[in-house]
Coordinates of C-alpha atoms in Angstrom, one line a residue:
Chain A
M309 CA 0.0 0.0 0.0
S310 CA 1.3 3.5 -0.8
V311 CA 0.0 7.0 -1.2
T312 CA 0.4 9.6 -4.0
A313 CA 0.7 13.4 -3.8
D314 CA -3.0 13.6 -4.6
D315 CA -3.9 11.3 -1.7
V316 CA -1.9 13.5 0.7
R317 CA -3.7 16.6 -0.6
R318 CA -7.1 14.9 -0.2
I319 CA -6.4 13.7 3.3
A320 CA -5.4 17.2 4.2
R321 CA -8.7 18.5 2.8
L322 CA -10.8 15.9 4.6
A323 CA -9.0 16.8 7.9
R324 CA -9.6 20.5 7.2
I325 CA -5.9 21.3 7.5
A326 CA -4.0 23.6 5.0
E327 CA -2.5 21.8 2.0
P328 CA 1.2 21.5 2.8
T329 CA 2.1 22.6 -0.8
D330 CA 5.8 22.9 -0.4
R331 CA 6.3 19.7 1.6
I332 CA 4.1 17.4 -0.4
D333 CA 7.0 15.3 -1.9
T334 CA 8.7 15.0 1.5
L335 CA 5.4 13.9 3.1
V336 CA 4.7 11.3 0.4
G337 CA 8.1 9.8 1.0
E338 CA 7.7 9.8 4.8
L339 CA 4.2 8.4 4.7
N340 CA 5.1 5.6 2.3
G341 CA 8.1 4.8 4.5
I342 CA 5.7 4.3 7.5
L343 CA 3.3 2.3 5.3
D344 CA 6.1 0.0 4.1
W345 CA 7.2 -0.7 7.6
I346 CA 3.6 -1.6 8.7
E347 CA 3.3 -3.9 5.6
M348 CA 5.4 -6.2 7.7
L349 CA 2.2 -7.2 9.6
N350 CA 1.0 -8.9 6.4
E351 CA 3.6 -11.6 7.0
V352 CA 1.6 -12.9 10.0
D353 CA -0.9 -15.6 9.2
V354 CA -4.2 -14.6 10.7
E355 CA -6.3 -17.2 8.9
G356 CA -9.3 -18.0 11.2
V357 CA -8.4 -15.4 13.9
E358 CA -11.1 -13.0 14.9
P359 CA -10.1 -9.3 14.7
M360 CA -9.3 -8.0 18.2
T361 CA -11.3 -4.9 19.1
T362 CA -9.6 -4.4 22.5
P363 CA -6.7 -6.1 24.4
V364 CA -8.7 -6.1 27.6
K365 CA -11.7 -8.3 28.3
F366 CA -14.1 -5.9 29.8
E367 CA -17.8 -5.6 29.3
L368 CA -19.1 -2.4 27.8
P369 CA -20.1 -0.3 30.9
Q370 CA -23.7 1.0 30.8
R371 CA -25.5 3.9 32.5
K372 CA -29.0 4.0 33.9
D373 CA -31.5 6.1 31.9
V374 CA -31.3 9.0 34.4
V375 CA -30.9 12.8 33.7
N376 CA -27.9 13.7 35.8
D377 CA -25.9 16.0 33.5
G378 CA -26.3 19.1 31.3
D379 CA -27.6 22.5 32.4
V380 CA -24.0 23.9 32.1
R381 CA -24.5 26.3 29.3
D382 CA -21.9 28.7 30.4
K383 CA -19.2 26.0 30.5
V384 CA -20.3 24.6 27.2
L385 CA -20.1 28.0 25.5
A386 CA -16.9 29.1 27.4
N387 CA -14.5 28.4 24.5
A388 CA -16.8 29.5 21.7
P389 CA -15.3 32.4 19.7
K390 CA -18.8 33.8 19.4
S391 CA -22.1 33.2 21.1
D392 CA -25.4 35.0 21.4
E393 CA -28.6 34.4 23.3
G394 CA -27.2 31.0 24.4
F395 CA -26.4 29.8 20.9
F396 CA -23.0 29.2 19.3
V397 CA -22.6 31.6 16.5
V398 CA -20.7 30.4 13.4
P399 CA -20.1 31.6 9.9
K400 CA -23.2 31.0 7.7
S401 CA -23.2 27.3 6.9
V402 CA -25.9 27.2 4.2
E403 CA -25.8 28.6 0.6
Chain B
M1131 CA -46.5 -7.2 -12.2
S1132 CA -49.5 -7.0 -10.0
D1133 CA -52.5 -4.8 -10.2
H1134 CA -50.9 -2.5 -7.9
T1135 CA -47.9 -1.6 -10.0
Y1136 CA -47.4 2.1 -10.1
R1137 CA -46.4 3.3 -13.5
L1138 CA -45.5 6.7 -14.9
T1139 CA -45.9 7.3 -18.6
G1140 CA -43.1 9.1 -20.4
E1141 CA -42.5 10.1 -24.0
T1142 CA -40.7 6.8 -24.7
G1143 CA -43.0 4.4 -22.8
D1144 CA -43.8 3.3 -19.3
W1145 CA -41.6 3.6 -16.3
E1146 CA -41.7 2.1 -12.8
V1147 CA -40.3 3.3 -9.5
V1148 CA -38.1 1.6 -7.0
M1149 CA -37.8 3.1 -3.5
G1150 CA -35.9 2.4 -0.3
L1151 CA -36.3 4.4 2.9
E1152 CA -34.0 5.2 5.8
V1153 CA -36.1 6.2 8.7
H1154 CA -34.6 8.0 11.6
A1155 CA -36.6 7.4 14.7
Q1156 CA -35.8 9.3 17.9
V1157 CA -35.6 6.8 20.8
V1158 CA -37.9 7.4 23.8
S1159 CA -35.5 7.8 26.7
K1160 CA -35.0 10.4 29.4
A1161 CA -31.2 10.8 28.9
K1162 CA -29.1 10.8 25.7
L1163 CA -27.4 7.8 24.1
F1164 CA -24.0 8.3 25.6
S1165 CA -24.5 11.0 28.3
G1166 CA -26.8 11.9 31.2
S1167 CA -28.2 15.1 29.7
A1168 CA -31.9 15.4 29.0
T1169 CA -33.7 14.7 25.7
A1170 CA -36.8 16.7 26.4
F1171 CA -38.2 18.8 23.6
G1172 CA -38.1 22.6 23.6
G1173 CA -35.5 23.4 26.2
A1174 CA -33.6 26.8 26.1
P1175 CA -30.7 26.6 23.7
N1176 CA -27.6 24.6 24.9
T1177 CA -29.1 23.9 28.4
Q1178 CA -29.4 20.1 27.7
V1179 CA -25.8 19.7 26.8
S1180 CA -23.1 18.0 28.8
L1181 CA -19.4 18.3 28.3
V1182 CA -19.6 14.8 26.6
D1183 CA -22.2 16.1 24.1
A1184 CA -20.1 19.2 23.5
A1185 CA -17.2 17.0 22.7
M1186 CA -14.8 18.5 25.2
P1187 CA -11.4 16.8 25.1
G1188 CA -11.1 13.8 27.4
M1189 CA -14.8 13.2 27.9
L1190 CA -15.9 9.6 27.4
P1191 CA -19.2 8.2 26.1
V1192 CA -21.1 5.7 28.4
I1193 CA -24.0 3.9 26.7
N1194 CA -27.6 4.3 28.1
E1195 CA -28.9 0.8 28.9
E1196 CA -32.5 1.8 28.2
V1197 CA -31.7 2.9 24.7
V1198 CA -30.2 -0.6 24.1
S1199 CA -33.4 -2.2 25.4
Q1200 CA -35.5 0.1 23.2
A1201 CA -33.6 -0.9 20.0
V1202 CA -34.0 -4.6 20.9
R1203 CA -37.7 -4.1 21.6
T1204 CA -38.1 -2.4 18.2
G1205 CA -36.2 -5.2 16.4
L1206 CA -38.4 -7.8 18.1
G1207 CA -41.5 -5.9 17.1
M1208 CA -40.4 -6.0 13.5
G1209 CA -39.7 -9.7 13.7
S1210 CA -36.1 -9.0 13.0
K1211 CA -33.0 -10.9 14.0
I1212 CA -31.3 -9.4 17.1
N1213 CA -27.5 -9.4 16.8
L1214 CA -26.0 -10.3 20.2
Y1215 CA -22.8 -8.7 19.1
S1216 CA -22.8 -5.2 17.7
R1217 CA -20.3 -2.4 17.5
F1218 CA -20.0 1.4 17.4
D1219 CA -18.1 3.1 14.7
R1220 CA -17.1 6.7 14.0
K1221 CA -18.6 8.3 10.8
N1222 CA -16.3 11.2 10.1
Y1223 CA -17.4 14.5 8.7
F1224 CA -17.3 18.2 9.6
Y1225 CA -20.4 20.3 10.2
P1226 CA -21.1 23.1 12.7
D1227 CA -23.8 21.1 14.5
L1228 CA -21.5 18.1 15.0
P1229 CA -19.0 19.1 17.7
Q1230 CA -17.2 15.7 17.7
G1231 CA -16.3 15.9 14.1
Y1232 CA -17.8 12.4 13.8
Q1233 CA -21.1 10.8 14.5
I1234 CA -21.0 7.6 16.6
S1235 CA -23.0 5.1 14.6
Q1236 CA -23.1 1.4 13.9
F1237 CA -21.7 0.6 10.4
E1238 CA -20.5 -3.0 10.0
F1239 CA -22.3 -4.7 13.0
P1240 CA -25.7 -3.2 13.6
I1241 CA -27.7 -4.2 16.7
V1242 CA -30.7 -5.5 14.6
G1243 CA -30.6 -7.4 11.4
E1244 CA -33.2 -8.4 8.8
G1245 CA -36.9 -8.3 9.3
E1246 CA -40.2 -7.6 7.5
L1247 CA -43.1 -5.3 7.9
E1248 CA -46.6 -6.0 6.5
C1249 CA -48.2 -2.7 5.3
E1250 CA -51.5 -1.8 3.8
R1251 CA -52.4 0.4 0.8
E1252 CA -55.4 2.7 0.8
D1253 CA -57.6 0.1 -1.0
G1254 CA -56.9 -2.4 1.9
S1255 CA -54.5 -4.6 -0.1
R1256 CA -51.4 -5.7 1.8
F1257 CA -47.7 -5.7 0.8
N1258 CA -44.5 -6.6 2.6
V1259 CA -41.4 -4.4 3.0
G1260 CA -38.2 -6.1 3.9
I1261 CA -36.1 -4.5 6.6
E1262 CA -32.4 -4.5 6.0
R1263 CA -31.2 -3.4 9.5
L1264 CA -31.7 -1.1 12.5
H1265 CA -28.7 0.6 14.1
L1266 CA -28.2 3.0 16.9
E1267 CA -26.6 6.4 16.3
Q1268 CA -26.3 9.9 17.7
D1269 CA -28.4 12.8 16.5
A1270 CA -26.7 16.0 15.6
G1271 CA -27.4 19.5 16.9
K1272 CA -29.6 22.0 15.3
S1273 CA -28.4 24.8 12.9
I1274 CA -30.7 27.9 12.7
H1275 CA -30.0 30.0 9.6
D1276 CA -32.6 32.7 9.9
L1277 CA -31.7 34.5 13.2
D1278 CA -28.9 36.5 11.6
P1279 CA -28.2 37.3 7.9
N1280 CA -24.5 36.6 8.1
S1281 CA -24.2 33.7 10.6
T1282 CA -25.7 30.4 11.7
Y1283 CA -26.8 29.8 15.2
V1284 CA -26.2 26.4 16.7
D1285 CA -28.1 24.7 19.5
L1286 CA -26.6 21.4 20.7
N1287 CA -29.6 20.3 22.8
R1288 CA -30.4 17.5 20.3
S1289 CA -26.7 16.6 19.9
G1290 CA -26.2 13.0 21.2
V1291 CA -29.9 12.1 21.5
A1292 CA -30.3 8.4 20.5
L1293 CA -31.7 7.6 17.0
M1294 CA -32.7 4.3 15.5
E1295 CA -31.9 4.3 11.8
I1296 CA -34.3 1.8 10.2
V1297 CA -33.2 0.9 6.7
S1298 CA -35.7 -0.8 4.4
K1299 CA -34.8 -2.9 1.4
P1300 CA -35.6 -1.3 -2.0
Y1301 CA -38.9 -3.1 -2.1
I1302 CA -41.2 -0.1 -2.1
R1303 CA -42.8 0.5 -5.4
S1304 CA -44.8 3.7 -5.3
P1305 CA -45.1 7.0 -3.4
E1306 CA -48.3 5.6 -1.8
E1307 CA -46.5 2.5 -0.6
A1308 CA -43.7 4.7 0.9
S1309 CA -46.3 6.6 2.9
A1310 CA -48.1 3.4 4.0
Y1311 CA -44.7 1.9 5.1
V1312 CA -43.9 4.9 7.3
T1313 CA -47.4 4.9 8.7
K1314 CA -47.1 1.3 9.6
L1315 CA -43.7 1.8 11.1
R1316 CA -44.9 4.7 13.2
T1317 CA -47.9 2.8 14.5
L1318 CA -45.6 -0.1 15.5
L1319 CA -43.0 2.2 17.2
R1320 CA -45.8 3.9 19.2
Y1321 CA -47.3 0.6 20.3
L1322 CA -43.8 -0.5 21.4
G1323 CA -43.2 2.9 23.2
T1324 CA -39.8 3.2 21.5
C1325 CA -40.5 6.3 19.5
G1326 CA -43.1 9.1 19.9
G1327 CA -43.5 9.2 16.1
D1328 CA -44.4 12.9 16.0
M1329 CA -43.0 14.0 12.6
E1330 CA -43.7 17.7 13.4
K1331 CA -41.3 17.5 16.3
G1332 CA -38.7 15.7 14.1
Q1333 CA -39.1 12.5 16.1
L1334 CA -39.5 10.6 12.8
R1335 CA -37.8 11.7 9.6
A1336 CA -37.1 9.8 6.4
D1337 CA -34.3 9.8 3.8
V1338 CA -36.1 8.6 0.6
N1339 CA -34.1 6.8 -2.1
V1340 CA -35.7 6.8 -5.5
S1341 CA -34.7 5.3 -8.8
V1342 CA -36.7 4.5 -12.0
C1343 CA -36.6 1.5 -14.3
R1344 CA -38.5 -0.1 -17.2
P1345 CA -41.3 -2.6 -16.5
G1346 CA -39.8 -6.0 -15.9
D1347 CA -36.5 -4.8 -14.5
Y1348 CA -37.6 -4.9 -10.8
E1349 CA -38.6 -8.5 -11.2
K1350 CA -35.2 -9.3 -12.7
F1351 CA -33.6 -7.5 -9.7
R1352 CA -35.5 -9.6 -7.2
D1353 CA -35.2 -12.9 -9.2
G1354 CA -31.4 -12.3 -9.3
G1355 CA -31.3 -12.2 -5.5
D1356 CA -31.3 -8.4 -5.4
D1357 CA -29.0 -7.8 -8.3
F1358 CA -28.8 -4.1 -8.5
S1359 CA -27.5 -4.0 -12.0
H1360 CA -31.1 -4.2 -13.2
L1361 CA -32.1 -1.0 -11.4
G1362 CA -31.5 2.6 -12.3
T1363 CA -29.2 5.0 -10.5
R1364 CA -30.8 6.3 -7.3
C1365 CA -30.9 9.7 -5.7
E1366 CA -31.4 10.2 -2.0
I1367 CA -33.8 12.9 -0.8
K1368 CA -32.7 13.9 2.7
N1369 CA -34.8 14.5 5.8
V1370 CA -38.3 14.5 4.6
N1371 CA -40.5 15.1 7.6
S1372 CA -44.2 14.4 6.7
L1373 CA -46.1 11.7 5.0
R1374 CA -47.5 14.1 2.4
F1375 CA -44.0 15.4 1.6
I1376 CA -42.7 11.8 1.2
R1377 CA -45.3 11.3 -1.5
Q1378 CA -44.7 14.6 -3.2
A1379 CA -41.0 14.4 -3.1
S1380 CA -40.8 10.9 -4.5
E1381 CA -43.2 11.5 -7.2
Y1382 CA -41.4 14.7 -8.3
E1383 CA -38.1 12.9 -8.1
A1384 CA -39.3 10.0 -10.3
R1385 CA -40.6 12.3 -12.9
R1386 CA -37.4 14.4 -12.9
Q1387 CA -35.3 11.3 -13.5
I1388 CA -37.6 10.0 -16.3
E1389 CA -37.3 13.4 -18.0
I1390 CA -33.5 13.3 -17.9
L1391 CA -33.3 9.7 -19.1
E1392 CA -35.7 10.3 -22.0
E1393 CA -33.6 13.2 -23.1
G1394 CA -30.6 10.8 -23.3
G1395 CA -29.0 12.0 -20.1
K1396 CA -27.8 10.0 -17.1
I1397 CA -28.7 10.2 -13.5
D1398 CA -25.9 11.3 -11.1
Q1399 CA -26.1 9.5 -7.8
E1400 CA -26.5 12.4 -5.4
T1401 CA -28.1 13.7 -2.3
R1402 CA -31.0 16.1 -2.8
L1403 CA -33.3 18.2 -0.7
F1404 CA -37.0 18.6 -1.0
D1405 CA -38.4 22.1 -0.9
S1406 CA -41.9 21.7 0.5
V1407 CA -42.9 25.2 -0.6
T1408 CA -42.2 24.7 -4.3
G1409 CA -42.6 20.9 -4.3
V1410 CA -39.3 20.3 -6.1
T1411 CA -36.1 18.5 -5.1
R1412 CA -32.8 20.1 -5.7
S1413 CA -29.2 19.0 -5.5
M1414 CA -27.3 19.6 -2.3
R1415 CA -24.2 21.4 -3.6
S1416 CA -20.6 21.5 -2.3
K1417 CA -20.7 18.1 -0.6
E1418 CA -18.3 16.5 -3.2
E1419 CA -16.1 15.0 -0.6
A1420 CA -18.5 14.7 2.2
H1421 CA -19.2 11.1 1.4
D1422 CA -15.8 9.9 2.4
Y1423 CA -16.8 9.0 5.9
R1424 CA -13.8 6.9 6.8
Y1425 CA -15.7 4.7 9.3
F1426 CA -13.6 3.0 11.9
P1427 CA -14.4 1.3 15.2
D1428 CA -14.8 3.9 18.0
P1429 CA -11.9 3.3 20.3
D1430 CA -13.8 4.8 23.2
L1431 CA -16.4 2.1 23.2
L1432 CA -16.2 -1.7 23.6
P1433 CA -18.4 -3.9 21.5
L1434 CA -22.0 -4.2 22.7
E1435 CA -22.6 -7.8 23.7
L1436 CA -26.1 -9.0 24.7
T1437 CA -27.3 -12.3 26.1
E1438 CA -30.1 -14.5 24.9
D1439 CA -31.7 -14.1 28.4
F1440 CA -31.8 -10.3 28.0
V1441 CA -33.5 -10.6 24.6
D1442 CA -36.0 -13.2 25.9
Q1443 CA -36.9 -11.0 28.8
I1444 CA -37.7 -8.1 26.5
R1445 CA -39.6 -10.4 24.1
S1446 CA -41.8 -11.7 27.0
E1447 CA -42.7 -8.1 27.9
L1448 CA -43.8 -7.0 24.4
P1449 CA -47.3 -5.6 24.2
E1450 CA -49.9 -6.9 21.8
L1451 CA -48.9 -5.5 18.5
P1452 CA -51.2 -3.9 15.8
D1453 CA -51.3 -7.0 13.5
A1454 CA -52.2 -9.4 16.3
K1455 CA -54.7 -7.0 17.7
R1456 CA -56.4 -6.6 14.4
R1457 CA -56.6 -10.3 13.9
R1458 CA -58.2 -10.7 17.3
F1459 CA -60.7 -8.0 16.6
V1460 CA -61.7 -9.7 13.3
E1461 CA -61.7 -13.2 14.7
D1462 CA -63.2 -12.7 18.2
F1463 CA -65.4 -9.7 17.6
G1464 CA -66.5 -10.4 14.0
L1465 CA -65.4 -6.9 12.8
S1466 CA -64.5 -6.2 9.2
E1467 CA -60.8 -5.9 8.3
Y1468 CA -61.4 -2.2 7.6
D1469 CA -63.1 -1.4 11.0
A1470 CA -60.5 -3.4 12.8
G1471 CA -57.7 -1.6 10.9
V1472 CA -59.1 1.8 11.8
L1473 CA -59.4 0.8 15.5
V1474 CA -55.9 -0.6 15.9
S1475 CA -54.1 2.2 14.0
D1476 CA -53.6 3.9 17.4
Q1477 CA -53.2 2.1 20.7
S1478 CA -55.3 4.4 22.7
R1479 CA -58.2 4.2 20.2
A1480 CA -58.0 0.4 20.4
A1481 CA -58.1 0.6 24.2
Y1482 CA -61.1 2.9 24.1
Y1483 CA -62.9 0.6 21.8
E1484 CA -62.2 -2.5 23.9
A1485 CA -63.6 -0.6 26.9
V1486 CA -66.8 0.2 25.0
A1487 CA -67.2 -3.3 23.6
A1488 CA -66.6 -5.1 27.0
G1489 CA -69.7 -7.2 27.7
R1490 CA -71.6 -5.5 24.8
D1491 CA -72.3 -6.1 21.1
P1492 CA -68.8 -5.7 19.6
K1493 CA -69.9 -4.8 16.1
L1494 CA -72.4 -2.2 17.3
A1495 CA -69.7 -0.8 19.5
A1496 CA -67.3 -0.6 16.6
N1497 CA -69.9 1.3 14.5
W1498 CA -70.4 3.8 17.3
V1499 CA -66.7 4.3 18.0
N1500 CA -65.6 4.5 14.4
N1501 CA -68.4 6.4 12.8
E1502 CA -70.0 8.5 15.5
L1503 CA -67.2 9.2 18.0
F1504 CA -64.1 9.3 15.6
G1505 CA -66.2 11.2 13.0
R1506 CA -67.1 13.8 15.6
L1507 CA -63.6 14.0 17.1
N1508 CA -62.1 14.5 13.6
K1509 CA -64.6 17.2 12.8
E1510 CA -63.7 19.1 15.9
S1511 CA -60.0 18.3 15.5
L1512 CA -59.8 16.5 18.8
G1513 CA -57.6 13.6 19.7
I1514 CA -58.9 10.5 21.5
G1515 CA -57.4 11.8 24.7
E1516 CA -59.7 14.8 24.5
T1517 CA -63.0 13.1 24.0
P1518 CA -65.8 14.5 26.1
I1519 CA -67.6 11.1 26.0
S1520 CA -65.9 8.4 28.1
A1521 CA -65.7 4.8 27.0
D1522 CA -67.9 4.0 30.0
Q1523 CA -70.6 6.4 28.8
L1524 CA -70.5 5.3 25.2
G1525 CA -70.6 1.6 26.3
K1526 CA -73.7 2.3 28.3
L1527 CA -75.3 4.0 25.3
V1528 CA -74.5 1.0 23.1
A1529 CA -76.1 -1.3 25.8
L1530 CA -79.3 0.8 25.7
I1531 CA -79.5 0.2 21.9
S1532 CA -78.8 -3.5 22.2
D1533 CA -81.6 -4.1 24.8
K1534 CA -84.0 -2.0 22.7
T1535 CA -84.5 0.7 25.4
I1536 CA -83.8 3.3 22.7
S1537 CA -83.7 3.2 18.9
G1538 CA -80.5 4.0 16.9
K1539 CA -82.0 7.3 15.9
I1540 CA -82.7 8.4 19.5
A1541 CA -79.3 7.1 20.4
K1542 CA -77.8 9.8 18.2
D1543 CA -79.7 12.4 20.2
V1544 CA -78.5 11.0 23.4
F1545 CA -74.9 11.1 21.9
E1546 CA -75.4 14.8 21.3
I1547 CA -76.5 15.3 24.9
L1548 CA -73.5 13.3 26.2
W1549 CA -71.1 15.3 24.0
T1550 CA -72.3 18.7 25.2
D1551 CA -73.7 18.2 28.7
G1552 CA -72.3 14.8 29.8
G1553 CA -74.3 12.6 32.2
D1554 CA -75.4 9.0 32.5
P1555 CA -77.1 7.7 29.3
A1556 CA -79.8 5.7 31.2
R1557 CA -80.7 8.7 33.3
I1558 CA -80.8 11.0 30.3
V1559 CA -83.2 8.6 28.5
E1560 CA -85.3 8.2 31.6
D1561 CA -85.5 11.9 32.5
R1562 CA -86.2 13.1 29.0
G1563 CA -88.7 10.4 28.1
M1564 CA -86.7 9.1 25.2
K1565 CA -87.5 5.4 25.8
Q1566 CA -88.5 3.4 22.8
V1567 CA -92.1 2.5 22.6
T1568 CA -92.5 -1.2 22.0
D1569 CA -96.0 -1.3 23.4
T1570 CA -97.8 -2.6 20.2
G1571 CA -101.1 -1.3 21.5
A1572 CA -99.9 2.3 21.5
I1573 CA -98.3 1.9 18.1
E1574 CA -101.5 0.3 16.7
T1575 CA -103.6 3.2 17.9
V1576 CA -101.4 5.7 16.0
I1577 CA -101.4 3.5 12.9
D1578 CA -105.2 3.1 12.9
Q1579 CA -105.6 6.9 13.2
L1580 CA -103.2 7.5 10.3
I1581 CA -104.9 5.0 8.0
A1582 CA -108.3 6.6 8.8
D1583 CA -106.9 10.1 8.1
N1584 CA -105.2 9.1 4.9
P1585 CA -107.4 6.8 2.9
D1586 CA -105.8 7.6 -0.5
Q1587 CA -102.3 6.7 0.8
A1588 CA -103.6 3.6 2.3
A1589 CA -105.2 2.5 -0.9
Q1590 CA -102.0 3.1 -2.8
V1591 CA -100.0 0.8 -0.4
K1592 CA -102.3 -2.1 -1.5
E1593 CA -101.3 -1.4 -5.1
K1594 CA -97.6 -0.6 -4.5
P1595 CA -96.4 -2.1 -1.2
K1596 CA -93.2 -0.1 -1.4
T1597 CA -95.1 3.1 -0.5
M1598 CA -95.7 1.7 3.0
G1599 CA -92.5 3.5 3.9
W1600 CA -94.5 6.7 4.0
F1601 CA -96.6 5.3 6.8
V1602 CA -93.4 4.2 8.7
G1603 CA -92.2 7.8 8.5
Q1604 CA -95.5 9.2 9.7
V1605 CA -95.7 6.9 12.7
M1606 CA -92.1 7.8 13.7
K1607 CA -93.0 11.5 13.3
A1608 CA -96.1 11.2 15.4
M1609 CA -94.3 9.3 18.1
Q1610 CA -91.2 11.6 18.1
G1611 CA -89.0 8.8 16.8
K1612 CA -89.5 6.7 19.9
A1613 CA -91.5 3.9 18.2
N1614 CA -89.6 0.6 17.7
P1615 CA -89.1 0.6 13.9
Q1616 CA -89.4 -3.2 13.7
A1617 CA -92.7 -3.2 15.6
V1618 CA -94.0 -0.4 13.4
N1619 CA -93.2 -2.4 10.2
E1620 CA -94.7 -5.6 11.6
I1621 CA -98.0 -4.0 12.5
L1622 CA -98.2 -2.1 9.2
R1623 CA -97.7 -5.2 7.2
K1624 CA -100.4 -6.9 9.2
K1625 CA -102.8 -4.1 8.7
F1626 CA -102.2 -4.0 4.9
E1627 CA -102.1 -7.8 4.8
L1628 CA -98.7 -7.7 3.0

């Protein structure tokens, strides 16, 4: 498995980070180096082995259906660049 | 093809429609799917948001056990396979009302697998819709675009509320069937108590997938074991929130696609929005890359593993469901399929009817509940919960008709009195002298007088027996509707030797 310069640009767009225009070639090389290294895992025979979701055998903890949180509007809005009347205010998100 | 095949005629011939629905049903629960904040409707903005819902760093989701039970309950209600192993995945995309930057959903391993729902068209004919799956996921927050011309206001109260996404197979063949399917699903969810089903409050919304094909193609698709190569390219209409809009949107969309195909164009698989004001669907622009969701297992959540005992426990507590109730009404009470269908369409209506019918004539009770009471409630735009006449009152009225204390005609007057003034039916009949006269002597006296006063009419009855109805009317009029109609007919026939 390997990535191209286009893949790197696309991943940047999907992650909403600036396209690293001047470092694309370097990044392609570095990422492919990492992928090559991980390719090693393909040497292991996993025929008939269930994928492991977690290394610990715990049951999923569950909560009761009780309202015991929320009502912390000021905390929720504390880091918002802009808020008004209790709402987050963001740039217009519809055409 | 069956008699019910829906066809649209184009310039180049007939077309058929193939539809599949993804219904998002808000789960009835006090708290959210992964946090302890409230799900109640209409709270002040951002007051029902915990730090988990706001996706503050380091906060961890913990699943609400009631939501799990509700999903299993719904799956059992649809006769679906319950998956004892399911898993939560992250669906990645950016939107202002999705603070996590991903939605926690179930992609590869949903909690509920395949099932089937029997639905009914307007003419009473039935059809089955295959259910592909049901999975649990988080709702997003709400974006409000009209509070300010330059910005969007975001309320996260709904963010993290549990949704069941119920995905049908593409076995729906017309806008009418789509609406019937959602109606049936909503009835079932309400019986189960797993979703309120109020579309105006957004508790139930549908993404409608529509494609068109030539007659015969759908059969090839099914015969080939759901071989999609026989179907046309589909478009998905997002978030349609009423039964009427589901019909309008899918019909418009089918016609739009036919027009493109007939002009030699091709359909782009895309997401569209329905504008309920203009009645058209339009493409959602600038989402070219939004479909790359990069699902992966949510590392914050272990797989959800259920036991057979847990599922059996829920199964044993299921209420009587609409199909079973209807069968019972038809078989035990002798009601028509139609009457039974109307009664079971809503659980509280069915309960009301059963209270009226208890120990009384069930068919007569069904007539009075369906025609008189529901008719009147509809006219006044009242729900069954707001009826001024209780089931006990209506039941007593029905009993008075059955034991011939009053005629059906007088019963309607008593019904009016109950509606406006209330009271006990037997007392009303007694106090107002509305009892039916079955005393044949009294009826005979009136008849003799009428025959003596109207010799011409009487002579005519001997020629044309059908005109006897005129005398029936006159007797009723003279006795203020209180004469027993059967007795009147009998005596008249005897008098005229018919």
